[in-house]
mmCIF file of C-alpha atoms in Angstrom:
data_model
loop_
_atom_site.group_PDB
_atom_site.id
_atom_site.type_symbol
_atom_site.label_atom_id
_atom_site.label_comp_id
_atom_site.label_asym_id
_atom_site.label_seq_id
_atom_site.Cartn_x
_atom_site.Cartn_y
_atom_site.Cartn_z
ATOM 1 C CA MET A 255 230.591 84.968 46.363
ATOM 2 C CA MET A 256 229.041 87.216 49.004
ATOM 3 C CA LYS A 257 226.313 85.647 51.121
ATOM 4 C CA GLU A 258 224.589 86.832 54.298
ATOM 5 C CA GLU A 259 222.081 85.170 56.599
ATOM 6 C CA PHE A 260 219.938 87.648 58.526
ATOM 7 C CA ILE A 261 217.821 87.107 61.625
ATOM 8 C CA TYR A 262 214.678 89.220 61.644
ATOM 9 C CA CYS A 263 214.176 90.977 64.972
ATOM 10 C CA PRO A 264 210.559 92.184 65.431
ATOM 11 C CA SER A 265 210.231 95.548 67.153
ATOM 12 C CA GLU A 266 207.923 94.021 69.785
ATOM 13 C CA ASN A 267 210.946 92.165 71.166
ATOM 14 C CA ASN A 268 212.823 95.416 71.820
ATOM 15 C CA THR A 269 212.828 97.554 74.944
ATOM 16 C CA GLU A 270 214.772 100.617 76.032
ATOM 17 C CA ILE A 271 216.874 98.242 78.097
ATOM 18 C CA LEU A 272 217.832 95.886 75.274
ATOM 19 C CA GLY A 273 217.130 96.372 71.604
ATOM 20 C CA PHE A 274 217.975 93.885 68.859
ATOM 21 C CA ASP A 275 218.805 95.919 65.777
ATOM 22 C CA MET A 276 219.902 93.023 63.596
ATOM 23 C CA ALA A 277 221.853 89.784 63.768
ATOM 24 C CA GLY A 278 223.219 87.279 61.331
ATOM 25 C CA LYS A 279 226.117 85.492 59.727
ATOM 26 C CA SER A 280 228.208 86.860 56.863
ATOM 27 C CA PHE A 281 230.196 84.937 54.248
ATOM 28 C CA CYS A 282 232.142 87.857 52.853
ATOM 29 C CA ASP A 283 234.060 88.567 49.689
ATOM 30 C CA GLY A 284 236.289 91.469 48.695
ATOM 31 C CA SER A 285 233.271 93.729 48.185
ATOM 32 C CA TYR A 286 232.088 93.542 51.809
ATOM 33 C CA SER A 287 232.264 96.932 53.518
ATOM 34 C CA ILE A 288 230.098 98.587 56.188
ATOM 35 C CA ALA A 289 230.394 102.234 57.264
ATOM 36 C CA ARG A 290 228.572 104.349 59.862
ATOM 37 C CA HIS A 291 229.228 108.048 60.393
ATOM 38 C CA LYS A 292 227.902 108.201 63.971
ATOM 39 C CA SER A 293 226.731 104.743 64.893
ATOM 40 C CA GLU A 294 223.405 104.437 66.692
ATOM 41 C CA ILE A 295 224.138 100.820 67.617
ATOM 42 C CA TYR A 296 226.745 98.626 69.275
ATOM 43 C CA VAL A 297 228.353 96.067 66.976
ATOM 44 C CA LEU A 298 229.582 92.705 68.293
ATOM 45 C CA GLU A 299 231.145 90.380 65.714
ATOM 46 C CA TYR A 300 232.962 87.051 66.087
ATOM 47 C CA VAL A 301 235.287 86.221 63.179
ATOM 48 C CA LEU A 302 235.063 82.513 62.370
ATOM 49 C CA SER A 303 237.581 82.575 59.533
ATOM 50 C CA GLY A 304 239.419 85.017 57.312
ATOM 51 C CA THR A 305 240.708 88.476 58.078
ATOM 52 C CA GLY A 306 239.625 92.067 57.642
ATOM 53 C CA THR A 307 240.191 95.665 58.648
ATOM 54 C CA ILE A 308 238.337 97.923 61.075
ATOM 55 C CA ILE A 309 238.689 101.686 61.187
ATOM 56 C CA GLN A 310 237.141 103.372 64.227
ATOM 57 C CA ASN A 311 237.589 107.090 64.909
ATOM 58 C CA GLY A 312 240.599 107.179 62.599
ATOM 59 C CA HIS A 313 242.427 104.181 64.098
ATOM 60 C CA ASN A 314 243.068 100.999 62.122
ATOM 61 C CA TYR A 315 242.693 97.469 63.490
ATOM 62 C CA THR A 316 242.858 93.962 62.051
ATOM 63 C CA ALA A 317 240.463 91.194 63.093
ATOM 64 C CA SER A 318 241.196 87.616 62.066
ATOM 65 C CA ALA A 319 239.823 84.131 62.715
ATOM 66 C CA GLY A 320 239.113 83.524 66.403
ATOM 67 C CA GLU A 321 238.881 87.216 67.277
ATOM 68 C CA ILE A 322 235.983 89.450 68.269
ATOM 69 C CA TYR A 323 235.535 93.113 67.561
ATOM 70 C CA LEU A 324 233.344 95.499 69.507
ATOM 71 C CA LEU A 325 232.349 98.815 67.947
ATOM 72 C CA GLN A 326 230.881 101.378 70.288
ATOM 73 C CA LYS A 327 227.729 103.392 69.817
ATOM 74 C CA GLY A 328 228.438 106.976 68.766
ATOM 75 C CA THR A 329 231.665 106.173 66.950
ATOM 76 C CA GLN A 330 232.545 106.698 63.318
ATOM 77 C CA HIS A 331 233.626 103.380 61.916
ATOM 78 C CA ARG A 332 234.112 101.323 58.816
ATOM 79 C CA TYR A 333 234.946 97.653 58.515
ATOM 80 C CA PHE A 334 235.727 95.623 55.437
ATOM 81 C CA SER A 335 236.861 92.128 54.542
ATOM 82 C CA SER A 336 240.085 91.016 52.928
ATOM 83 C CA LYS A 337 239.618 89.968 49.313
ATOM 84 C CA GLU A 338 242.267 87.241 49.472
ATOM 85 C CA ASN A 339 241.133 85.778 52.801
ATOM 86 C CA PRO A 340 237.566 86.991 53.338
ATOM 87 C CA TRP A 341 235.709 86.991 56.616
ATOM 88 C CA VAL A 342 233.137 84.487 57.737
ATOM 89 C CA LYS A 343 231.596 85.940 60.888
ATOM 90 C CA ILE A 344 228.662 85.742 63.252
ATOM 91 C CA TRP A 345 227.392 89.064 64.543
ATOM 92 C CA ILE A 346 224.866 90.942 66.680
ATOM 93 C CA ASN A 347 223.910 94.615 66.451
ATOM 94 C CA LEU A 348 222.443 95.987 69.680
ATOM 95 C CA LYS A 349 221.212 99.090 71.409
ATOM 96 C CA GLY A 350 219.748 99.969 74.791
ATOM 97 C CA THR A 351 220.687 100.995 78.304
ATOM 98 C CA LEU A 352 221.770 97.493 79.345
ATOM 99 C CA MET A 353 224.715 97.646 76.957
ATOM 100 C CA GLU A 354 225.631 101.096 78.270
ATOM 101 C CA HIS A 355 225.538 99.965 81.887
ATOM 102 C CA LEU A 356 227.432 96.727 81.244
ATOM 103 C CA LEU A 357 230.190 98.702 79.536
ATOM 104 C CA GLU A 358 230.412 100.906 82.614
ATOM 105 C CA VAL A 359 230.899 97.803 84.758
ATOM 106 C CA TYR A 360 233.174 96.124 82.206
ATOM 107 C CA PRO A 361 235.082 98.992 80.541
ATOM 108 C CA LEU A 362 236.088 97.398 77.245
ATOM 109 C CA GLU A 363 238.296 100.028 75.653
ATOM 110 C CA GLN A 364 239.927 97.866 72.997
ATOM 111 C CA VAL A 365 238.320 97.172 69.644
ATOM 112 C CA VAL A 366 239.634 93.656 68.935
ATOM 113 C CA TYR A 367 239.728 90.843 71.516
ATOM 114 C CA PRO A 368 240.747 87.175 71.431
ATOM 115 C CA GLY A 369 237.752 84.864 71.359
ATOM 116 C CA ASP A 370 237.320 81.408 72.815
ATOM 117 C CA GLU A 371 234.952 78.466 72.617
ATOM 118 C CA GLN A 372 232.768 79.726 75.470
ATOM 119 C CA ILE A 373 232.241 83.161 73.912
ATOM 120 C CA LEU A 374 231.437 81.601 70.545
ATOM 121 C CA GLU A 375 228.828 79.457 72.285
ATOM 122 C CA TYR A 376 227.299 82.649 73.721
ATOM 123 C CA PHE A 377 227.038 84.137 70.218
ATOM 124 C CA GLU A 378 225.454 80.982 68.816
ATOM 125 C CA ALA A 379 223.047 80.739 71.755
ATOM 126 C CA PHE A 380 222.105 84.402 71.231
ATOM 127 C CA HIS A 381 221.153 83.624 67.631
ATOM 128 C CA GLN A 382 219.170 80.589 68.758
ATOM 129 C CA GLU A 383 217.244 82.729 71.231
ATOM 130 C CA LEU A 384 216.429 85.323 68.572
ATOM 131 C CA THR A 385 214.890 82.595 66.394
ATOM 132 C CA SER A 386 213.196 80.703 69.241
ATOM 133 C CA GLY A 387 209.859 82.487 69.070
ATOM 134 C CA LYS A 388 209.904 83.094 72.817
ATOM 135 C CA PRO A 389 207.634 85.784 74.268
ATOM 136 C CA PRO A 390 209.404 89.182 74.400
ATOM 137 C CA GLN A 391 209.914 89.172 78.170
ATOM 138 C CA GLU A 392 211.535 85.722 78.164
ATOM 139 C CA LEU A 393 213.681 86.665 75.177
ATOM 140 C CA GLN A 394 214.863 89.823 76.922
ATOM 141 C CA LYS A 395 215.833 87.839 79.995
ATOM 142 C CA SER A 396 217.753 85.089 78.199
ATOM 143 C CA CYS A 397 219.555 87.465 75.833
ATOM 144 C CA ALA A 398 220.478 89.808 78.679
ATOM 145 C CA LEU A 399 222.208 86.908 80.427
ATOM 146 C CA LEU A 400 224.043 85.898 77.253
ATOM 147 C CA LEU A 401 225.145 89.478 76.600
ATOM 148 C CA HIS A 402 226.464 89.683 80.143
ATOM 149 C CA GLY A 403 228.359 86.447 79.498
ATOM 150 C CA ILE A 404 229.978 87.810 76.342
ATOM 151 C CA LEU A 405 231.063 91.142 77.816
ATOM 152 C CA SER A 406 232.236 89.760 81.157
ATOM 153 C CA SER A 407 234.266 87.074 79.355
ATOM 154 C CA LEU A 408 235.917 89.702 77.158
ATOM 155 C CA TYR A 409 236.688 91.908 80.152
ATOM 156 C CA PHE A 410 238.076 89.268 82.491
ATOM 157 C CA GLY A 411 239.991 87.647 79.645
ATOM 158 C CA ALA A 412 241.695 90.970 78.885
ATOM 159 C CA LEU A 413 242.307 91.560 82.587
ATOM 160 C CA SER A 414 244.023 88.220 83.094
ATOM 161 C CA ARG A 415 246.255 88.747 80.064
ATOM 162 C CA HIS A 416 247.488 92.072 81.443
ATOM 163 C CA GLN A 417 248.067 90.920 85.004
ATOM 164 C CA GLN A 418 251.594 90.046 85.976
ATOM 165 C CA GLU A 419 252.436 86.686 87.470
ATOM 166 C CA PRO A 420 252.012 87.086 91.254
ATOM 167 C CA ASP A 421 255.256 87.307 93.187
ATOM 168 C CA ASP A 422 256.255 84.680 95.753
ATOM 169 C CA ALA A 423 255.032 86.689 98.744
ATOM 170 C CA LEU A 424 251.568 87.079 97.216
ATOM 171 C CA LYS A 425 251.453 83.373 96.393
ATOM 172 C CA ILE A 426 252.236 82.586 100.037
ATOM 173 C CA LYS A 427 249.558 85.022 101.219
ATOM 174 C CA ARG A 428 246.940 83.473 98.929
ATOM 175 C CA TYR A 429 247.903 80.013 100.158
ATOM 176 C CA LEU A 430 247.409 81.102 103.774
ATOM 177 C CA ASP A 431 244.080 82.761 102.901
ATOM 178 C CA GLN A 432 242.885 79.459 101.445
ATOM 179 C CA HIS A 433 244.022 77.481 104.514
ATOM 180 C CA VAL A 434 242.704 79.646 107.339
ATOM 181 C CA LEU A 435 240.967 76.591 108.838
ATOM 182 C CA ASP A 436 244.079 74.445 108.629
ATOM 183 C CA SER A 437 247.148 74.096 110.777
ATOM 184 C CA VAL A 438 249.833 75.442 108.432
ATOM 185 C CA THR A 439 253.427 75.263 109.624
ATOM 186 C CA LEU A 440 256.503 76.965 108.243
ATOM 187 C CA GLU A 441 257.671 73.528 107.149
ATOM 188 C CA ASP A 442 254.456 73.141 105.140
ATOM 189 C CA LEU A 443 255.170 76.415 103.334
ATOM 190 C CA CYS A 444 258.764 75.384 102.627
ATOM 191 C CA SER A 445 257.592 72.087 101.172
ATOM 192 C CA HIS A 446 254.833 73.668 99.087
ATOM 193 C CA PHE A 447 256.909 76.531 97.663
ATOM 194 C CA PHE A 448 260.297 74.759 97.545
ATOM 195 C CA LYS A 449 262.015 77.444 99.599
ATOM 196 C CA SER A 450 263.990 77.590 102.822
ATOM 197 C CA LYS A 451 262.485 78.913 106.050
ATOM 198 C CA ALA A 452 264.662 82.019 105.816
ATOM 199 C CA GLN A 453 263.507 82.723 102.238
ATOM 200 C CA ILE A 454 259.826 82.278 103.109
ATOM 201 C CA ILE A 455 260.019 84.622 106.105
ATOM 202 C CA ARG A 456 262.221 87.222 104.401
ATOM 203 C CA GLN A 457 260.131 87.505 101.225
ATOM 204 C CA PHE A 458 256.813 87.621 103.076
ATOM 205 C CA LYS A 459 257.975 90.100 105.712
ATOM 206 C CA LYS A 460 259.529 92.387 103.109
ATOM 207 C CA LYS A 461 256.158 92.793 101.380
ATOM 208 C CA TYR A 462 253.677 92.595 104.265
ATOM 209 C CA GLY A 463 255.697 93.659 107.304
ATOM 210 C CA ILE A 464 254.889 90.548 109.346
ATOM 211 C CA THR A 465 255.828 86.876 109.287
ATOM 212 C CA PRO A 466 253.614 84.284 107.579
ATOM 213 C CA TYR A 467 252.738 82.822 110.994
ATOM 214 C CA SER A 468 251.649 86.230 112.324
ATOM 215 C CA TYR A 469 249.541 86.769 109.224
ATOM 216 C CA LEU A 470 247.894 83.367 109.618
ATOM 217 C CA LEU A 471 247.010 84.165 113.233
ATOM 218 C CA GLU A 472 245.663 87.533 112.113
ATOM 219 C CA ILE A 473 243.267 86.064 109.549
ATOM 220 C CA LYS A 474 242.243 83.308 111.957
ATOM 221 C CA LEU A 475 241.359 86.011 114.468
ATOM 222 C CA GLN A 476 239.311 87.939 111.894
ATOM 223 C CA TYR A 477 237.405 84.768 111.047
ATOM 224 C CA ALA A 478 236.871 84.018 114.743
ATOM 225 C CA LYS A 479 235.346 87.481 115.205
ATOM 226 C CA LYS A 480 232.884 86.783 112.407
ATOM 227 C CA LEU A 481 231.896 83.480 113.994
ATOM 228 C CA LEU A 482 231.458 85.175 117.369
ATOM 229 C CA THR A 483 229.248 87.968 116.060
ATOM 230 C CA GLN A 484 227.333 86.219 113.283
ATOM 231 C CA THR A 485 226.798 82.687 114.626
ATOM 232 C CA ASN A 486 226.088 80.788 117.826
ATOM 233 C CA VAL A 487 229.010 78.400 117.381
ATOM 234 C CA PRO A 488 230.448 77.631 120.859
ATOM 235 C CA ILE A 489 233.829 79.188 121.627
ATOM 236 C CA LYS A 490 235.346 75.755 122.158
ATOM 237 C CA GLU A 491 234.277 74.726 118.660
ATOM 238 C CA ILE A 492 235.585 77.976 117.150
ATOM 239 C CA ALA A 493 238.974 77.244 118.711
ATOM 240 C CA SER A 494 238.885 73.735 117.288
ATOM 241 C CA ARG A 495 237.812 74.840 113.807
ATOM 242 C CA LEU A 496 240.646 77.342 113.642
ATOM 243 C CA GLN A 497 243.176 74.721 114.774
ATOM 244 C CA PHE A 498 244.108 76.374 118.074
ATOM 245 C CA ALA A 499 245.579 73.934 120.611
ATOM 246 C CA ASP A 500 242.589 74.345 122.916
ATOM 247 C CA GLU A 501 239.926 76.802 124.032
ATOM 248 C CA HIS A 502 242.184 78.293 126.721
ATOM 249 C CA TYR A 503 244.983 79.080 124.269
ATOM 250 C CA PHE A 504 242.494 80.608 121.833
ATOM 251 C CA SER A 505 240.875 82.748 124.537
ATOM 252 C CA THR A 506 244.253 83.909 125.836
ATOM 253 C CA TYR A 507 245.432 84.917 122.370
ATOM 254 C CA PHE A 508 242.111 86.589 121.553
ATOM 255 C CA LYS A 509 242.186 88.654 124.754
ATOM 256 C CA GLN A 510 245.822 89.568 124.210
ATOM 257 C CA VAL A 511 244.996 91.087 120.818
ATOM 258 C CA GLU A 512 241.463 92.413 121.340
ATOM 259 C CA GLU A 513 241.798 93.296 125.049
ATOM 260 C CA VAL A 514 238.536 91.485 125.702
ATOM 261 C CA SER A 515 237.645 87.810 126.017
ATOM 262 C CA PRO A 516 235.812 85.995 123.194
ATOM 263 C CA SER A 517 232.680 85.649 125.329
ATOM 264 C CA SER A 518 232.669 89.369 126.165
ATOM 265 C CA TYR A 519 233.316 90.240 122.528
ATOM 266 C CA ARG A 520 230.286 88.161 121.531
ATOM 267 C CA SER A 521 227.996 89.638 124.180
ATOM 268 C CA ASN A 522 229.126 93.205 123.415
ATOM 269 C CA SER A 523 228.288 92.744 119.739
ATOM 270 C CA GLN A 524 224.709 91.846 120.600
ATOM 271 C CA HIS A 525 223.978 95.148 122.337
#
């Protein structure tokens, strides 16, 4: 038997930035069907159980338990529940410039996305906010943050699923980036990545054109330049932080690369 729970959204809570058209929870049956010729709203729905069909601009999609579908403003769409395994879903219908701008930042071009526990919590919290009785300004603020959470989670979730596993050279580079303040030896890399010295050097140099050691010195130097220009940390301490043998070795290397001593580099940056 069809049942729907609606959340009333007073117009005083709406702004041009974020408008709450309607929200609720649907316990569908085979008769459930919604159609819009040119939608004036954005539709965000989280399927809790069951399955159903979505048709947007002539393309068919299926959304089942644990999935979310996003229907864009301006589209022609229709969505309907399976009779045999009907939807139970929580949903929010929205409008406003915030949604437009967030979708520019997070270009969500799919219709159906995998959900997760965090996103479901955002939906439930959104409903709680709409029934909280908060003043309009506070409601706008809290719901804007939740909407950002939903869309950013969908976007970065999709992004991570489409990214390839990083190759070995990139893994080595990321490791060095994370250990710029450490003394990392080639032996350390071999132990961490279970590779020989020759393999480590060959794979890294093939991709980046330099050895891992040269790259580590390069990023240490870049960090040293930031410390010289943006802080008053003594040069001796900079050398120590970056795991150079001593201040003299650091200064010699710095001058060799930059053609100016660390102290001169610092003083020149202040003029």
